[in-house]
Amino acid sequence: MSAVSDRLPTFPWDKLTSYKATAAAHPDGLVDLSVGTPVDPVPELIQKALVAAADSPGYPTVWGTPELRDAITGWVERRLGARGVTHRHVLPIVGSKELVAWLPTQLGLGPGDRVAFPRLAYPTYEVGARLARAAYEAYDDPTALDPEGLRLLWLNSPSNPTGKVLSQEELTRTVAWAREHGVLLVSDECYLELGWEADPVSVLHPDVNGGSYDGIVAVHSLSKRSNLAGYRAAFLAGDPAVLGPLLEIRKHGGMMTSAPTQAAVVAALGDDEHVRVQRERYAARRTLLREALLGHGFRIEHSKASLYLWATRGESCWDTVAHLAERGILVAPGDFYGPAGAQFVRVAFTATDERVAAAVRRL
């Protein structure tokens, strides 16, 4: 086991333990803005669907029920503008982090293969490459990469941690480049429904992919849009030539979403109203925190979408973490996401209204 664990970096959030203790000692309590975990209730219609399916004694299927696949294909076409999406174009997964961490292994990547991801990125892209013993590298412009040996190209728009949104033109150019060089492009779009100052576009849109899903896969999650992080519910959509073999591999591995969760996802994808309500909550919290940070001397970059503000005071991110911890506020240091984040912190606006108000008062 140590041979596997030795391939991995230190789990980033373990480094925040002492700062969390400092912040928790604040007389008014801790305001934890370090992790983007939902805190608002699971919408009632989703809870009811889960309960109604609770009597599920048999094994669920990895591919999901026909109703689930219908819900995914319908949502992808309605919300993302995709066309001609069939059941062969979709695959339920057990939360998107599981997929990110194990996709290189399930694709058969290993020594001699390369995985690429953005310069500032969710740490699990690197973890997935390490688990597969593949090489990895960070990029500023994916089309400037050496395609030799490059087997998997990750996009992430809207970005975690920065909230940066790739334009339709950037996506179109990157899809064309990846196809030209035979590189599988996987686009992590888990924050797509949380655009504030931009309207994020999916690689599944025909204006981006020319009406073909060849060589592209999009990753979507219900954790953020529907407050379902505790349900572990996500899905892939895209090239059947990629998803078909993945389905077979995942069948052998028993990587199945529970039957009650599948029913809950059907309800969640069929309802847009709860997403609108949740967006309004996040928008209000974002506005309050953004103004408070700016007033406290921070500069905010990108942050046009997602659940985070990418902020800097022009100093070491750890100095900023310590500064805010003294005020009872815990944030994530930017270097968790790569060396380019050394002077930034990621501030989540997923705390309750009361805790956000507390942070604003302290700032």
Short mmCIF file of N, CA, C and O in Angstrom, two decimals, residues 196-259:
data_model
loop_
_atom_site.label_atom_id
_atom_site.label_comp_id
_atom_site.label_asym_id
_atom_site.label_seq_id
_atom_site.Cartn_x
_atom_site.Cartn_y
_atom_site.Cartn_z
N TRP A 196 -21.58 34.25 -13.23
CA TRP A 196 -22.02 35.53 -12.65
C TRP A 196 -21.78 36.69 -13.61
O TRP A 196 -22.66 37.48 -13.89
N GLU A 197 -20.56 36.80 -14.11
CA GLU A 197 -20.22 37.87 -15.04
C GLU A 197 -19.85 37.31 -16.41
O GLU A 197 -19.25 37.98 -17.23
N ALA A 198 -20.22 36.07 -16.62
CA ALA A 198 -19.98 35.40 -17.91
C ALA A 198 -21.02 34.29 -18.05
O ALA A 198 -21.59 33.83 -17.06
N ASP A 199 -21.25 33.87 -19.28
CA ASP A 199 -22.19 32.79 -19.56
C ASP A 199 -21.38 31.61 -20.08
O ASP A 199 -21.08 31.53 -21.28
N PRO A 200 -21.01 30.67 -19.20
CA PRO A 200 -20.14 29.56 -19.62
C PRO A 200 -20.78 28.70 -20.71
O PRO A 200 -22.00 28.51 -20.74
N VAL A 201 -19.93 28.21 -21.60
CA VAL A 201 -20.35 27.37 -22.72
C VAL A 201 -19.74 25.98 -22.56
O VAL A 201 -18.59 25.85 -22.11
N SER A 202 -20.48 24.96 -22.92
CA SER A 202 -19.99 23.58 -22.83
C SER A 202 -19.31 23.16 -24.13
O SER A 202 -19.67 23.62 -25.22
N VAL A 203 -18.35 22.23 -24.01
CA VAL A 203 -17.74 21.66 -25.21
C VAL A 203 -18.75 20.81 -25.98
O VAL A 203 -18.50 20.44 -27.13
N LEU A 204 -19.89 20.51 -25.36
CA LEU A 204 -20.93 19.73 -26.04
C LEU A 204 -21.79 20.58 -26.96
O LEU A 204 -22.59 20.05 -27.73
N HIS A 205 -21.63 21.90 -26.93
CA HIS A 205 -22.42 22.77 -27.79
C HIS A 205 -21.94 22.63 -29.24
O HIS A 205 -20.73 22.62 -29.51
N PRO A 206 -22.85 22.53 -30.19
CA PRO A 206 -22.44 22.33 -31.58
C PRO A 206 -21.59 23.46 -32.14
O PRO A 206 -20.78 23.24 -33.05
N ASP A 207 -21.73 24.68 -31.62
CA ASP A 207 -20.88 25.77 -32.09
C ASP A 207 -19.43 25.58 -31.68
O ASP A 207 -18.53 26.18 -32.27
N VAL A 208 -19.19 24.74 -30.67
CA VAL A 208 -17.84 24.44 -30.22
C VAL A 208 -17.30 23.19 -30.91
O VAL A 208 -16.16 23.17 -31.38
N ASN A 209 -18.12 22.14 -31.00
CA ASN A 209 -17.62 20.86 -31.50
C ASN A 209 -18.01 20.54 -32.94
O ASN A 209 -17.71 19.46 -33.44
N GLY A 210 -18.70 21.49 -33.61
CA GLY A 210 -19.08 21.26 -35.00
C GLY A 210 -20.14 20.20 -35.19
O GLY A 210 -20.29 19.66 -36.30
N GLY A 211 -20.87 19.88 -34.12
CA GLY A 211 -21.92 18.88 -34.21
C GLY A 211 -21.45 17.45 -34.04
O GLY A 211 -22.22 16.51 -34.23
N SER A 212 -20.18 17.27 -33.63
CA SER A 212 -19.63 15.93 -33.43
C SER A 212 -19.06 15.83 -32.01
O SER A 212 -18.45 16.78 -31.50
N TYR A 213 -19.25 14.66 -31.39
CA TYR A 213 -18.71 14.42 -30.06
C TYR A 213 -17.42 13.61 -30.09
O TYR A 213 -16.92 13.20 -29.04
N ASP A 214 -16.86 13.42 -31.27
CA ASP A 214 -15.63 12.64 -31.40
C ASP A 214 -14.52 13.24 -30.54
O ASP A 214 -14.17 14.43 -30.68
N GLY A 215 -13.94 12.43 -29.68
CA GLY A 215 -12.76 12.83 -28.92
C GLY A 215 -13.01 13.78 -27.78
O GLY A 215 -12.04 14.30 -27.20
N ILE A 216 -14.28 14.01 -27.40
CA ILE A 216 -14.55 14.94 -26.31
C ILE A 216 -15.54 14.32 -25.32
O ILE A 216 -16.46 13.60 -25.69
N VAL A 217 -15.32 14.63 -24.05
CA VAL A 217 -16.20 14.20 -22.96
C VAL A 217 -16.34 15.36 -22.00
O VAL A 217 -15.36 16.04 -21.69
N ALA A 218 -17.56 15.61 -21.52
CA ALA A 218 -17.81 16.64 -20.51
C ALA A 218 -18.17 15.97 -19.20
O ALA A 218 -18.85 14.94 -19.17
N VAL A 219 -17.71 16.56 -18.09
CA VAL A 219 -18.01 16.07 -16.75
C VAL A 219 -18.95 17.06 -16.07
O VAL A 219 -18.66 18.26 -16.04
N HIS A 220 -20.06 16.55 -15.54
CA HIS A 220 -21.01 17.40 -14.82
C HIS A 220 -21.38 16.77 -13.48
O HIS A 220 -21.38 15.56 -13.33
N SER A 221 -21.68 17.64 -12.54
CA SER A 221 -21.97 17.21 -11.17
C SER A 221 -23.24 17.88 -10.66
O SER A 221 -23.57 19.00 -11.07
N LEU A 222 -23.93 17.20 -9.75
CA LEU A 222 -25.09 17.80 -9.09
C LEU A 222 -24.76 18.31 -7.70
O LEU A 222 -25.62 18.82 -6.99
N SER A 223 -23.49 18.22 -7.30
CA SER A 223 -23.09 18.65 -5.96
C SER A 223 -23.37 20.12 -5.72
O SER A 223 -23.89 20.51 -4.66
N LYS A 224 -23.02 20.96 -6.68
CA LYS A 224 -23.11 22.42 -6.48
C LYS A 224 -24.48 22.95 -6.86
O LYS A 224 -25.09 23.70 -6.12
N ARG A 225 -24.97 22.58 -8.03
CA ARG A 225 -26.22 23.15 -8.55
C ARG A 225 -27.43 22.75 -7.71
O ARG A 225 -28.41 23.48 -7.62
N SER A 226 -27.38 21.53 -7.11
CA SER A 226 -28.55 20.99 -6.41
C SER A 226 -28.28 20.65 -4.95
O SER A 226 -29.09 20.00 -4.30
N ASN A 227 -27.11 21.05 -4.42
CA ASN A 227 -26.74 20.77 -3.03
C ASN A 227 -26.68 19.27 -2.75
O ASN A 227 -27.07 18.80 -1.68
N LEU A 228 -26.15 18.51 -3.70
CA LEU A 228 -26.15 17.05 -3.57
C LEU A 228 -24.74 16.48 -3.37
O LEU A 228 -24.48 15.33 -3.74
N ALA A 229 -23.84 17.25 -2.77
CA ALA A 229 -22.49 16.73 -2.54
C ALA A 229 -22.53 15.45 -1.71
O ALA A 229 -21.74 14.53 -1.92
N GLY A 230 -23.47 15.35 -0.78
CA GLY A 230 -23.57 14.16 0.05
C GLY A 230 -24.17 12.96 -0.65
O GLY A 230 -24.11 11.85 -0.13
N TYR A 231 -24.73 13.15 -1.83
CA TYR A 231 -25.35 12.06 -2.57
C TYR A 231 -24.35 11.36 -3.50
O TYR A 231 -24.59 10.25 -3.93
N ARG A 232 -23.26 12.02 -3.85
CA ARG A 232 -22.27 11.54 -4.81
C ARG A 232 -22.94 11.22 -6.13
O ARG A 232 -23.15 10.06 -6.51
N ALA A 233 -23.29 12.27 -6.84
CA ALA A 233 -24.05 12.13 -8.08
C ALA A 233 -23.46 13.03 -9.16
O ALA A 233 -23.38 14.24 -8.99
N ALA A 234 -23.04 12.42 -10.26
CA ALA A 234 -22.48 13.16 -11.37
C ALA A 234 -22.63 12.31 -12.63
O ALA A 234 -23.14 11.18 -12.58
N PHE A 235 -22.19 12.85 -13.76
CA PHE A 235 -22.30 12.08 -15.00
C PHE A 235 -21.33 12.60 -16.05
O PHE A 235 -20.83 13.73 -15.96
N LEU A 236 -21.08 11.76 -17.04
CA LEU A 236 -20.29 12.11 -18.21
C LEU A 236 -21.21 12.18 -19.42
O LEU A 236 -22.21 11.46 -19.50
N ALA A 237 -20.83 13.02 -20.37
CA ALA A 237 -21.55 13.06 -21.64
C ALA A 237 -20.53 13.34 -22.74
O ALA A 237 -19.63 14.16 -22.56
N GLY A 238 -20.68 12.64 -23.87
CA GLY A 238 -19.76 12.87 -24.97
C GLY A 238 -19.58 11.65 -25.85
O GLY A 238 -20.55 10.94 -26.14
N ASP A 239 -18.36 11.40 -26.25
CA ASP A 239 -18.02 10.41 -27.27
C ASP A 239 -18.37 8.98 -26.83
O ASP A 239 -17.78 8.46 -25.86
N PRO A 240 -19.29 8.30 -27.53
CA PRO A 240 -19.62 6.91 -27.16
C PRO A 240 -18.43 5.97 -27.28
O PRO A 240 -18.39 4.96 -26.57
N ALA A 241 -17.48 6.28 -28.15
CA ALA A 241 -16.31 5.42 -28.30
C ALA A 241 -15.43 5.45 -27.06
O ALA A 241 -14.63 4.54 -26.83
N VAL A 242 -15.56 6.49 -26.26
CA VAL A 242 -14.85 6.58 -24.98
C VAL A 242 -15.72 6.04 -23.85
O VAL A 242 -15.27 5.26 -23.01
N LEU A 243 -17.00 6.43 -23.84
CA LEU A 243 -17.87 6.06 -22.73
C LEU A 243 -18.24 4.58 -22.75
O LEU A 243 -18.44 3.99 -21.68
N GLY A 244 -18.33 3.95 -23.93
CA GLY A 244 -18.66 2.54 -24.00
C GLY A 244 -17.65 1.67 -23.26
O GLY A 244 -18.02 0.88 -22.37
N PRO A 245 -16.35 1.76 -23.60
CA PRO A 245 -15.36 0.99 -22.85
C PRO A 245 -15.29 1.36 -21.38
O PRO A 245 -15.08 0.49 -20.53
N LEU A 246 -15.49 2.65 -21.05
CA LEU A 246 -15.50 3.06 -19.64
C LEU A 246 -16.63 2.36 -18.90
O LEU A 246 -16.45 1.93 -17.75
N LEU A 247 -17.78 2.25 -19.54
CA LEU A 247 -18.91 1.57 -18.92
C LEU A 247 -18.54 0.12 -18.59
O LEU A 247 -18.82 -0.38 -17.49
N GLU A 248 -17.91 -0.57 -19.52
CA GLU A 248 -17.53 -1.97 -19.28
C GLU A 248 -16.54 -2.08 -18.13
O GLU A 248 -16.65 -2.96 -17.27
N ILE A 249 -15.56 -1.18 -18.10
CA ILE A 249 -14.56 -1.19 -17.02
C ILE A 249 -15.23 -0.94 -15.68
O ILE A 249 -14.95 -1.61 -14.68
N ARG A 250 -16.13 0.02 -15.65
CA ARG A 250 -16.79 0.38 -14.41
C ARG A 250 -17.78 -0.70 -13.95
O ARG A 250 -18.03 -0.85 -12.76
N LYS A 251 -18.32 -1.45 -14.89
CA LYS A 251 -19.14 -2.62 -14.50
C LYS A 251 -18.29 -3.62 -13.73
O LYS A 251 -18.71 -4.14 -12.69
N HIS A 252 -17.11 -3.92 -14.26
CA HIS A 252 -16.24 -4.87 -13.57
C HIS A 252 -15.83 -4.35 -12.20
O HIS A 252 -15.65 -5.13 -11.26
N GLY A 253 -15.68 -3.04 -12.08
CA GLY A 253 -15.26 -2.45 -10.82
C GLY A 253 -16.39 -2.17 -9.85
O GLY A 253 -16.16 -1.72 -8.72
N GLY A 254 -17.63 -2.42 -10.27
CA GLY A 254 -18.77 -2.19 -9.38
C GLY A 254 -18.98 -0.73 -9.04
O GLY A 254 -19.46 -0.40 -7.95
N MET A 255 -18.65 0.16 -9.96
CA MET A 255 -18.71 1.61 -9.69
C MET A 255 -20.11 2.11 -10.06
O MET A 255 -20.31 2.71 -11.12
N MET A 256 -21.05 1.87 -9.17
CA MET A 256 -22.46 2.15 -9.46
C MET A 256 -23.02 3.17 -8.48
O MET A 256 -22.70 3.17 -7.29
N THR A 257 -23.85 4.07 -9.00
CA THR A 257 -24.58 5.02 -8.16
C THR A 257 -25.76 4.29 -7.53
O THR A 257 -26.45 3.52 -8.19
N SER A 258 -26.01 4.53 -6.24
CA SER A 258 -27.10 3.84 -5.56
C SER A 258 -28.43 4.13 -6.24
O SER A 258 -28.63 5.20 -6.82
N ALA A 259 -29.35 3.17 -6.15
CA ALA A 259 -30.66 3.32 -6.79
C ALA A 259 -31.44 4.52 -6.26
O ALA A 259 -32.02 5.28 -7.05
#
